[in-house]
Coordinates of C-alpha atoms in Angstrom, one line a residue:
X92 CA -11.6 19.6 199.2
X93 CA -9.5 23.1 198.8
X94 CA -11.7 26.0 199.9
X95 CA -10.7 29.4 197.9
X96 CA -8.9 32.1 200.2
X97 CA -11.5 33.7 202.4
X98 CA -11.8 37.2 200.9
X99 CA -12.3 40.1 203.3
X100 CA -15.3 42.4 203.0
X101 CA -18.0 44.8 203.9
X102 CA -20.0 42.4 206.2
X103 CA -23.0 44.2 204.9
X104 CA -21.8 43.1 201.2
X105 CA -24.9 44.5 199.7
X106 CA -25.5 41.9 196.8
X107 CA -27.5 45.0 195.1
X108 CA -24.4 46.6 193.9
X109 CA -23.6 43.4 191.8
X110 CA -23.5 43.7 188.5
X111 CA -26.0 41.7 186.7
X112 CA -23.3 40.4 184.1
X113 CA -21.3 39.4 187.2
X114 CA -23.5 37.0 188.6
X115 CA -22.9 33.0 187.7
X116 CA -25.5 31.3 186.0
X117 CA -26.5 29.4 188.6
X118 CA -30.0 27.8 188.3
X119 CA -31.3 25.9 185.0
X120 CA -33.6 27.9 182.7
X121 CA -34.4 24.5 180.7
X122 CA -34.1 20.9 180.7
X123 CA -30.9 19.9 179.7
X124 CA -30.1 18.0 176.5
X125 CA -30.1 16.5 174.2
X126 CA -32.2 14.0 175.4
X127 CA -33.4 10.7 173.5
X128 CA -37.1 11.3 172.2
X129 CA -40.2 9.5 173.9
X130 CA -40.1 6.2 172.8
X131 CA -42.8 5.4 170.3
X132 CA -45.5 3.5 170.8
X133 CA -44.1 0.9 168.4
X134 CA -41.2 1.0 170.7
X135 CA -43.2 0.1 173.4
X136 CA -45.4 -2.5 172.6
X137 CA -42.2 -3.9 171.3
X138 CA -40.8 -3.6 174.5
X139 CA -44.1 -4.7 176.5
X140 CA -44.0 -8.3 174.5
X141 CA -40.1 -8.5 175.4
X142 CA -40.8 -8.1 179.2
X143 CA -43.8 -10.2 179.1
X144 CA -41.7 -12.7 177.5
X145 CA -39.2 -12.6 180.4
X146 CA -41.8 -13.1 182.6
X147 CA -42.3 -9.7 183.8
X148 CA -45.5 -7.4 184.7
X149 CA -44.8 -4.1 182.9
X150 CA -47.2 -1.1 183.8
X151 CA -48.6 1.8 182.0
X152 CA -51.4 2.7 184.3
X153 CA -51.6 6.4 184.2
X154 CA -51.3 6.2 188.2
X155 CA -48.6 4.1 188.4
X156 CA -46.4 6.1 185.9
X157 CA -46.9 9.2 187.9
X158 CA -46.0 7.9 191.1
X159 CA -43.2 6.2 189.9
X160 CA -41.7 9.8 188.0
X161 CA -41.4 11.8 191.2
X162 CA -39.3 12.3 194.2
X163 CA -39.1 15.4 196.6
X164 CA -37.8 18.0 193.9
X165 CA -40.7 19.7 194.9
X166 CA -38.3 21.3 197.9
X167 CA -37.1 23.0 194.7
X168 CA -39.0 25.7 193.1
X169 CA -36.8 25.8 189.9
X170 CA -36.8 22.3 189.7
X171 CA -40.8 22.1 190.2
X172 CA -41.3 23.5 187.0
X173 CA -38.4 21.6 185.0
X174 CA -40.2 18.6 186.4
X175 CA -43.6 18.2 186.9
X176 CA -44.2 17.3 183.8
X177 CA -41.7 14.2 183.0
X178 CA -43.7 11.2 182.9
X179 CA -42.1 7.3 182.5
X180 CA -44.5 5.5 179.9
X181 CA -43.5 2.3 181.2
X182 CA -43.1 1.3 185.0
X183 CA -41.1 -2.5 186.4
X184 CA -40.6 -3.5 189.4
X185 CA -38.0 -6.6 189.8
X186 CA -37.5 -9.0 193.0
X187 CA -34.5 -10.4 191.6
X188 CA -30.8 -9.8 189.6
X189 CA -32.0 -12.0 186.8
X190 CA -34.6 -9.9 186.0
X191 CA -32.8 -6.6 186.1
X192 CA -30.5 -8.2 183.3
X193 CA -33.7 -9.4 181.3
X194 CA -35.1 -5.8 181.7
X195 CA -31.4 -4.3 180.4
X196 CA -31.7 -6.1 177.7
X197 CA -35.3 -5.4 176.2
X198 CA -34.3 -1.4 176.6
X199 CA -31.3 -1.8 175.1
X200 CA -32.6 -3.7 171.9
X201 CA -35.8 -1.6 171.4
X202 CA -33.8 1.9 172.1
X203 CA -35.8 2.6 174.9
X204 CA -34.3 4.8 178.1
X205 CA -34.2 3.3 181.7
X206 CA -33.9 5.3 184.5
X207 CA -33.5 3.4 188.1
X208 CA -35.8 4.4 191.2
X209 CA -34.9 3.4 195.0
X210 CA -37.5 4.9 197.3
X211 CA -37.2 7.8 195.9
X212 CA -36.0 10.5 198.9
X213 CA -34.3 12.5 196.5
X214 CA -34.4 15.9 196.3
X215 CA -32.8 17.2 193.3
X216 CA -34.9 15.0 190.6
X217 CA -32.0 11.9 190.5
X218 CA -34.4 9.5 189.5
X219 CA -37.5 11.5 187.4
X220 CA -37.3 10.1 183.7
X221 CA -36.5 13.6 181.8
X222 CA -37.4 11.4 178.3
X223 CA -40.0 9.2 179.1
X224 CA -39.2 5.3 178.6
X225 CA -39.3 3.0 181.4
X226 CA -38.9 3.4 185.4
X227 CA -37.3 0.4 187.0
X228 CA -38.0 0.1 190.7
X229 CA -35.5 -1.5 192.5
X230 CA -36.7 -1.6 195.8
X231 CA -37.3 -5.7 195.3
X232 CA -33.8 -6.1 195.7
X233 CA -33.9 -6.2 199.0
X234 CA -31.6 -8.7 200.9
X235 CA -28.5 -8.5 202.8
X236 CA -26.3 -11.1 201.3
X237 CA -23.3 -11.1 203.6
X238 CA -21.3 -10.0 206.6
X239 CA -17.7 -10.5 207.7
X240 CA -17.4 -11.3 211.0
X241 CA -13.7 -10.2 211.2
X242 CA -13.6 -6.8 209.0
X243 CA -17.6 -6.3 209.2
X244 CA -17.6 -5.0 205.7
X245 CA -21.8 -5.6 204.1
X246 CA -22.5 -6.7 201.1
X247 CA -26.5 -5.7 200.6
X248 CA -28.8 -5.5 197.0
X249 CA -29.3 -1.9 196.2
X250 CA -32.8 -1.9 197.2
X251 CA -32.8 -3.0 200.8
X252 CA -34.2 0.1 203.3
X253 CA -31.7 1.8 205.4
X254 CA -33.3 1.0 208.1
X255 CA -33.7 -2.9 207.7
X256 CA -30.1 -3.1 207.1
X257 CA -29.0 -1.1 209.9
X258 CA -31.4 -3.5 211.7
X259 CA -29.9 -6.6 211.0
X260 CA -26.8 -5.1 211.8
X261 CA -27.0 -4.0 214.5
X262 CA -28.6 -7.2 215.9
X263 CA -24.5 -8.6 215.0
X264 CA -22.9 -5.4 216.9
X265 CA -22.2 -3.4 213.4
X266 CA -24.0 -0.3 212.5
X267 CA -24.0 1.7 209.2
X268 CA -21.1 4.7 208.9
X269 CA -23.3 7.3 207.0
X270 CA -27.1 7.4 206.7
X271 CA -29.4 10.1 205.9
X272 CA -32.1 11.8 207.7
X273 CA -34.8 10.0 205.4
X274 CA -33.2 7.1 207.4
X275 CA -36.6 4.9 207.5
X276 CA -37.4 5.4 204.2
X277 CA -34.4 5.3 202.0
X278 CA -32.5 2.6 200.4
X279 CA -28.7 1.3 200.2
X280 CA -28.7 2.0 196.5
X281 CA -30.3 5.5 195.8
X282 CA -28.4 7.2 198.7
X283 CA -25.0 5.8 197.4
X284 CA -26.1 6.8 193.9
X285 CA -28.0 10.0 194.8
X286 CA -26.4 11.1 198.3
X287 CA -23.6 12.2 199.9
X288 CA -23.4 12.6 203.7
X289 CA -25.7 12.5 207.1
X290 CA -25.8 11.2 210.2
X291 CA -22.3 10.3 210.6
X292 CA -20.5 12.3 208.3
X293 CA -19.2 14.5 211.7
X294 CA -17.1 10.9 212.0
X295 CA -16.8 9.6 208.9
X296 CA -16.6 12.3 206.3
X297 CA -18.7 12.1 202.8
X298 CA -20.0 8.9 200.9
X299 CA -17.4 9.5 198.2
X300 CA -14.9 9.2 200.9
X301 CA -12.2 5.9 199.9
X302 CA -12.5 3.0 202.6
X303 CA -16.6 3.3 202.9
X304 CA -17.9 1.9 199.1
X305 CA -15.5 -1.1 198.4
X306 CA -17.2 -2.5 195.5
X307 CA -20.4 -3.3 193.7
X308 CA -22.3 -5.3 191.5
X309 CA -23.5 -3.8 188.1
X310 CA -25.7 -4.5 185.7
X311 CA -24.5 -3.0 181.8
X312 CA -27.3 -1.6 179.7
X313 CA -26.7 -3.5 176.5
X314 CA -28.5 -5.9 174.2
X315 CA -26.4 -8.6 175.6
X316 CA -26.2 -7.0 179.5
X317 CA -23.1 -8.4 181.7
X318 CA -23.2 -8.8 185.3
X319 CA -20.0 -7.2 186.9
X320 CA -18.3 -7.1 190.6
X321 CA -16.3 -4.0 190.5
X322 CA -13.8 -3.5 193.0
X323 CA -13.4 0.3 195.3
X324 CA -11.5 2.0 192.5
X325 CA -13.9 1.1 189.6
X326 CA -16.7 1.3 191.7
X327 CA -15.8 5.0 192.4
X328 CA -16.9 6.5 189.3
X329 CA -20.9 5.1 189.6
X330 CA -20.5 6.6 193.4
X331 CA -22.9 9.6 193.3
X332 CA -23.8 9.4 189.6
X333 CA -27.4 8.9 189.8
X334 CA -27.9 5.7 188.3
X335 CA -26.3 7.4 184.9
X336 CA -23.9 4.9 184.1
X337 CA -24.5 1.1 185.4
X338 CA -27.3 -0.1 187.1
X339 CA -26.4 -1.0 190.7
X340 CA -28.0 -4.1 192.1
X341 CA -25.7 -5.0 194.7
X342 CA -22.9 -3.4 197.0
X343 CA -20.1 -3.9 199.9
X344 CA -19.6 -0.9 202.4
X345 CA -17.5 -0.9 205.1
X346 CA -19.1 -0.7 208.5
X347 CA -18.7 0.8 212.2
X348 CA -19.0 -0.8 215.6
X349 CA -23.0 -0.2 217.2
X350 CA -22.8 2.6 220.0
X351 CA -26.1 3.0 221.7
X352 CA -25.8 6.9 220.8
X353 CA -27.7 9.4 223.2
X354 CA -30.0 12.3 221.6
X355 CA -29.4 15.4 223.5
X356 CA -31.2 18.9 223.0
X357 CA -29.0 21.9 224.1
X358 CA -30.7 25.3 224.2
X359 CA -28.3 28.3 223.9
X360 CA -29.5 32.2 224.1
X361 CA -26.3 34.0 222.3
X362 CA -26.1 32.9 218.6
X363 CA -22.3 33.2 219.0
X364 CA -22.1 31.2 222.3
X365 CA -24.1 28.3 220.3
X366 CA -21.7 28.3 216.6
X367 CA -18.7 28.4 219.5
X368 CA -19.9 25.6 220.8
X369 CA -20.4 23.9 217.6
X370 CA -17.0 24.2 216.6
X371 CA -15.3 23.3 219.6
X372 CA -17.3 19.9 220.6
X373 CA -16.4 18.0 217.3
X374 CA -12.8 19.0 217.6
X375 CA -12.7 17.3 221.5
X376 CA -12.0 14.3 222.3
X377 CA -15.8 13.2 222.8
X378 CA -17.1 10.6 220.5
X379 CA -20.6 12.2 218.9
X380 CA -21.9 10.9 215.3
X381 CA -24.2 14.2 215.1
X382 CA -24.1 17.6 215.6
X383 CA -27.0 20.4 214.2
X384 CA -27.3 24.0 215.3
X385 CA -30.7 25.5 214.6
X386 CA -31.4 29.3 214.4
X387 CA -34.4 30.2 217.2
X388 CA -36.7 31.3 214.1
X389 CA -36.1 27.7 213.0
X390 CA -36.7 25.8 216.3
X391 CA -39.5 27.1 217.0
X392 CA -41.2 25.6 213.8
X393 CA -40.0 21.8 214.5
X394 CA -41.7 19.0 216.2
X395 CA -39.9 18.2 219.1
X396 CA -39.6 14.4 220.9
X397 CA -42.0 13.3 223.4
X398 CA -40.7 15.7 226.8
X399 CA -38.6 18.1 224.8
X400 CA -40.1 21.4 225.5
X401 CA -41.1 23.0 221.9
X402 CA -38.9 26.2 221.4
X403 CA -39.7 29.4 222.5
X404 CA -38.3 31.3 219.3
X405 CA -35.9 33.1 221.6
X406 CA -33.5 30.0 222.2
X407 CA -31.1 28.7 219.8
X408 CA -30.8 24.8 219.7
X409 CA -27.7 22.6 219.6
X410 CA -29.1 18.9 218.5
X411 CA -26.0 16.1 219.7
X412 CA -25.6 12.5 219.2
X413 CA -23.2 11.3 221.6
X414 CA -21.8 8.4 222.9
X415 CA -23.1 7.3 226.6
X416 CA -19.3 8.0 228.2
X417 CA -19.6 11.8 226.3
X418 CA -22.9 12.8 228.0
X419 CA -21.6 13.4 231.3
X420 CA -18.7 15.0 230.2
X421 CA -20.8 17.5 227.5
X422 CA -23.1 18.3 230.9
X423 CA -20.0 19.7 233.0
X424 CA -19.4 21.5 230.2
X425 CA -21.7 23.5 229.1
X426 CA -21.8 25.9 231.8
X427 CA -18.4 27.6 230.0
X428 CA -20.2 27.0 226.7
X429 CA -23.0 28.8 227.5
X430 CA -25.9 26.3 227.2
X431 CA -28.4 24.5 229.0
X432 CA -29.2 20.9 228.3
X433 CA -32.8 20.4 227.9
X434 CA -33.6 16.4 227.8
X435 CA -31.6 13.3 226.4
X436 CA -32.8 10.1 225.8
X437 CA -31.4 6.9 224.0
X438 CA -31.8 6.8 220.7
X439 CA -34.8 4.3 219.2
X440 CA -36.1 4.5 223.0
X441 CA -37.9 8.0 222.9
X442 CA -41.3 8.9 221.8
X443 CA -42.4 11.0 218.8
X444 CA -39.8 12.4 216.3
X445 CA -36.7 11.5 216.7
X446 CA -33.5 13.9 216.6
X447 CA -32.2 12.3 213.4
X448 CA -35.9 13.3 211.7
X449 CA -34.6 16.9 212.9
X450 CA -31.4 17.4 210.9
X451 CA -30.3 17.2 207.8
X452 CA -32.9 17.5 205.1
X453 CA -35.6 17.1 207.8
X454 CA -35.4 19.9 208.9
X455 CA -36.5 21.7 205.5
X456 CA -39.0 18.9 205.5
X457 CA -40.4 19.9 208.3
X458 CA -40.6 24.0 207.7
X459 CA -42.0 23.5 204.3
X460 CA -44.7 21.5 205.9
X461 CA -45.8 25.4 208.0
X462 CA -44.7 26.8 204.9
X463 CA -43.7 25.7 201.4
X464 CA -42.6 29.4 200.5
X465 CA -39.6 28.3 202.1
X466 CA -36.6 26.3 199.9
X467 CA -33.0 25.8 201.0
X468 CA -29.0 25.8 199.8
X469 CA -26.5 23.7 200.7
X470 CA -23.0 25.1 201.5
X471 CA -19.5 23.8 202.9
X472 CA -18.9 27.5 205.1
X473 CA -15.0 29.0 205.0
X474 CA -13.4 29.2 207.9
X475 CA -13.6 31.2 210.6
X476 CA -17.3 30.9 209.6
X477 CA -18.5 33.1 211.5
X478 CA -18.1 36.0 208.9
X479 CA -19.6 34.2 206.1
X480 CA -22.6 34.0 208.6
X481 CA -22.9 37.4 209.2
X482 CA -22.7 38.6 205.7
X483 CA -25.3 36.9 204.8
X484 CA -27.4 37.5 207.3
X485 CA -27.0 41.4 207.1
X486 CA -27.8 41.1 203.5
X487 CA -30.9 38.7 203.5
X488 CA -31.9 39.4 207.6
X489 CA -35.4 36.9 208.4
X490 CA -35.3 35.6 205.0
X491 CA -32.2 33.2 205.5
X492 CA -32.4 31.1 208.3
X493 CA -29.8 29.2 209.8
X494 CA -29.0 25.2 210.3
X495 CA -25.5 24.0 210.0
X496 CA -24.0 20.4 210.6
X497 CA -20.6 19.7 211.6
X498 CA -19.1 17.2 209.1
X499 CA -15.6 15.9 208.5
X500 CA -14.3 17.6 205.1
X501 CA -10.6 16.4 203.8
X502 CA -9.8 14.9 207.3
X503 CA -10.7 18.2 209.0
X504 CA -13.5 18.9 211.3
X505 CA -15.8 21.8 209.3
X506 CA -19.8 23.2 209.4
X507 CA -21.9 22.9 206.2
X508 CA -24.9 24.8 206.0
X509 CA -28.3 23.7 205.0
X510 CA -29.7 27.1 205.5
X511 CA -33.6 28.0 205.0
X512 CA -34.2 30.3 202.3
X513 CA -37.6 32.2 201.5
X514 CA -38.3 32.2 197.9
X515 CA -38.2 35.9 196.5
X516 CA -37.7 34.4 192.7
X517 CA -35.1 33.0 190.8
X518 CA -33.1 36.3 190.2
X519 CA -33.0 37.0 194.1
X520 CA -31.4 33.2 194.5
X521 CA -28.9 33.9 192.0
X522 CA -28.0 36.9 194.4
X523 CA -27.8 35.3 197.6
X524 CA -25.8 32.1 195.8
X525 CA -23.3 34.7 194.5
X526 CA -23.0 36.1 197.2
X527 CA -22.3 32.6 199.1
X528 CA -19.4 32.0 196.4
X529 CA -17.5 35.5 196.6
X530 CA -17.8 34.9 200.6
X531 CA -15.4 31.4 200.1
X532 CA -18.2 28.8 200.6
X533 CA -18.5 26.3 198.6
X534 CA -22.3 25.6 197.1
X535 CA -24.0 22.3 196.6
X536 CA -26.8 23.0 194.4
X537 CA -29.8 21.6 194.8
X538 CA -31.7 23.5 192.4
X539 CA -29.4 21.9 189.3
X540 CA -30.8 19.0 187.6
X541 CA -27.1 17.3 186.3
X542 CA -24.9 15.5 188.6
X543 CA -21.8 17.8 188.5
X544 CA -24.2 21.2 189.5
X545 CA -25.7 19.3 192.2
X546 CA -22.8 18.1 194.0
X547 CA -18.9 17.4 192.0
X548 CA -18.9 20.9 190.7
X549 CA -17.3 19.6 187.3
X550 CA -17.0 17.2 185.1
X551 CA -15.4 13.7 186.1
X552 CA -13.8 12.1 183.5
X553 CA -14.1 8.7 185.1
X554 CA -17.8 8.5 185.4
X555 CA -17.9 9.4 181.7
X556 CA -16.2 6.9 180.6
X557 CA -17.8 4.2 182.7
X558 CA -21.1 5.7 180.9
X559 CA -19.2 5.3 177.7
X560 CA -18.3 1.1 178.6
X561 CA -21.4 -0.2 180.9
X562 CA -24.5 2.1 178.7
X563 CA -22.9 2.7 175.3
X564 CA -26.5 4.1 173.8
X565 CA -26.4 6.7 176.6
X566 CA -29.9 5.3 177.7
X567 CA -29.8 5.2 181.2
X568 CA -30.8 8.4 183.3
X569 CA -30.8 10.6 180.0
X570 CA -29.9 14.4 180.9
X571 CA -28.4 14.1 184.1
X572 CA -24.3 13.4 183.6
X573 CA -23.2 17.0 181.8
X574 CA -19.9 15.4 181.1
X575 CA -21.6 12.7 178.6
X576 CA -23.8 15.4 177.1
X577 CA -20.7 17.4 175.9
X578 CA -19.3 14.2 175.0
X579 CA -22.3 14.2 172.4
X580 CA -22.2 17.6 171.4
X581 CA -18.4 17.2 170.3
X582 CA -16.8 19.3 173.6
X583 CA -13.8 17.7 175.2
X584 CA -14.1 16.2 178.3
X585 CA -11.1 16.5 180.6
X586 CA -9.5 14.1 182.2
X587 CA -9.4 13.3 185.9
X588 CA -6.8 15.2 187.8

């Protein structure tokens, strides 16, 4: 990834003198379309006596249909809106890849939209049906199938928990690269479809990364479905696409050795003296899977493990994973950092939350809890980041908090920030994500309800035409790939560079 040139500036930057024609249009003022209509009621008793047929239990309980709609786009206040109110009218839940193909099949031939639902730990809407038709839960797929002993490459069904498979891996020495922080309660398939880092992306970079997805198995959307093994480069285009354009049911990732990581907690009292630190410890030669630097203001709201000592608000905290050979050598350093290691522990041996339930997404999981006026943006900083940082902060002062994690961007070593935003209106946000953009960081928006807003930032031609050969009636996930909806309304798409 090619940042643009770091331009120089008033640190102030007061984002009041903006022009109001200057500013991007950055959030969604609608749901996107077109989308297919609701499917009629014909269409779904139709559909209902197909699936019966196949032996299947389709639902249309009122309370089933609503749980199965949602995920956490609630950490979104423009998404809330958008999204409240989209309702499946039909619900499945499969156990097996037969019945995936037998469910393909009735959609297709009754015209009815499918969109796929993991365990839902989302949080930009990838799996809430924006035109009704029928939710298919996934999360019966639940096996691993296989393990290589010599190259330790998994091959797991898309709805198997993180957790369960890290498990069982573990138990044969291997571990999972990349997970998120919703670690116990995602799956394999909706964080490869709908994700795109962690815990271990300091290592191991992002999901769309070659050498970690090396093929999957796919069901097509089709009146006649097939059921195909893709290899890594024709796997790479339903990487990230939120179950738009195949329905995954099985995959093969490449895995890491098992390291019994340590969690340590590092308090700092110098802001500076704590981002130093956070760029200098991924760039040594210490092996860490984790690294999260948390403003005081933010500390001081989180749960901390069983004989961490809850923040003061005056102490900024550095959050490590770290090999057992790296503790010692992090502890005789930290007196030139400028920090103060306050408890370690092994990780899966301590009591209460655990530091991975800190980071990542977690962490705005955990402030919105105290306070749901709170929301969040998701930026890869310039570098030096430092005056990006300060920018920002002398512009938006108590009402943008910050948490970064180091991550491994185009082979390089960089910070990412997940920082906490108080929600002052969707004109104000539009302001500070401006402003993020003329300061050289890249933004990751989770307020955007299409794949390319929320995380490619445009249009890839692959994943459009893998839309265009494995769901020719552009029924799956309706309104969520931009590139297939100018593809409908007559706009070129362009090809991959």
């Amino acid at each position: 990834m090619t940042l643009p040139p770091h331009p120089s500036s008033d640190p102030a930057g007061p984002m009041a003198l903006l022009p109001t024609a200057a500013l991007p249009t950055a959030l969604p003022r609608a749901l996107p379309g077109p989308l297919p209509p609701l499917a009629s009621e014909a269409q779904l008793l139709a559909l209902e006596a197909d699936l019966l047929a196949a032996g299947l239990a389709p639902l249309r309980q009122p309370q089933e249909l609503a749980r199965g709609s949602a995920d956490a786009f609630v950490y979104s206040p423009v998404l809330t809106p958008l999204l409240a109110g989209c309702l499946a009218q039909m619900l499945v839940r499969v156990q097996a890849v037969d019945e995936v193909l037998r469910v393909a099949a009735a959609c297709a031939r009754q015209g009815v939209s499918l969109t796929l639902r993991g365990a839902a730990t989302g949080n930009y809407g990838q799996c809430v049906p924006l035109a009704g038709g029928l939710v298919l839960d996934l999360t019966g797929l639940n096996r691993l199938r296989f393990l290589d002993g010599e190259t330790g490459v998994v091959t797991a069904e898309a709805g198997i928990l993180l957790e369960d498979l890290d498990q069982q891996l573990q138990a044969r020495g291997r571990a999972l690269r990349l997970v998120p922080s919703t670690y116990r309660s995602a799956s394999l398939g909706g964080f490869i479809a709908g994700g795109s880092g962690g815990i271990g992306s300091l290592r191991w970079g992002f999901l769309r990364d070659p050498g970690h997805l090396l093929g999957l198995e796919l069901v097509t959307l089709e009146p006649q479905p097939r059921l195909l093994n893709l290899d890594a480069t024709a796997a790479r285009a339903v990487n990230h696409a939120y179950g738009c354009n195949g329905i995954i049911t099985a995959l093969s990732l490449a895995t890491t050795e098992a390291v019994p990581w340590r969690q340590l907690v590092i308090s700092f009292s110098s802001w500076d003296r704590a981002l130093a630190a956070a760029q200098l410890l991924p760039a040594s030669a210490l092996l860490l899977n984790g690294l999260c630097l948390l403003e005081a203001p933010v500390a001081a709201q989180l749960p901390w493990p069983s004989g961490c000592e809850p923040a003061s608000g005056q102490e900024h905290r550095l959050l490590l994973l770290a090999a057992p050979g790296a503790v010692a050598p992090i502890a005789a350093w930290l007196k030139e950092l400028g920090g103060t290691l306050l408890w370690q522990a092994p990780q899966g041996a301590s009591r209460g939350v655990p530091l991975r339930e800190l980071c990542w997404n977690h962490t705005t999981l955990h402030l919105r809890a105290r306070d749901p006026g709170w929301t969040y943006l998701q930026l890869l900083l310039p570098q030096p980041e430092a005056p990006c940082l300060a920018a920002l902060k002398a512009t938006w002062g108590d009402a943008l908090l910050w948490h970064l994690e180091a991550v491994r961007s185009g082979g390089s070593q960089r910070l990412v920030a997940l920082p906490l935003v108080r929600w002052q209106g969707g004109g104000a946000l539009e302001q500070l994500i401006a402003q993020c953009r003329q300061l050289g960081a890249v933004l990751f928006n989770p307020h955007a309800i299409t794949v390319e807003e929320g995380g490619l930032g445009g249009v890839d031609a692959e994943q459009v035409a893998a839309k265009a050969a494995y769901d020719p009636a552009g029924l799956l996930n309706p309104g969520k790939l931009r590139g297939w909806l100018e593809r409908q309304a007559g706009a070129a798409v362009p090809e991959r560079p």
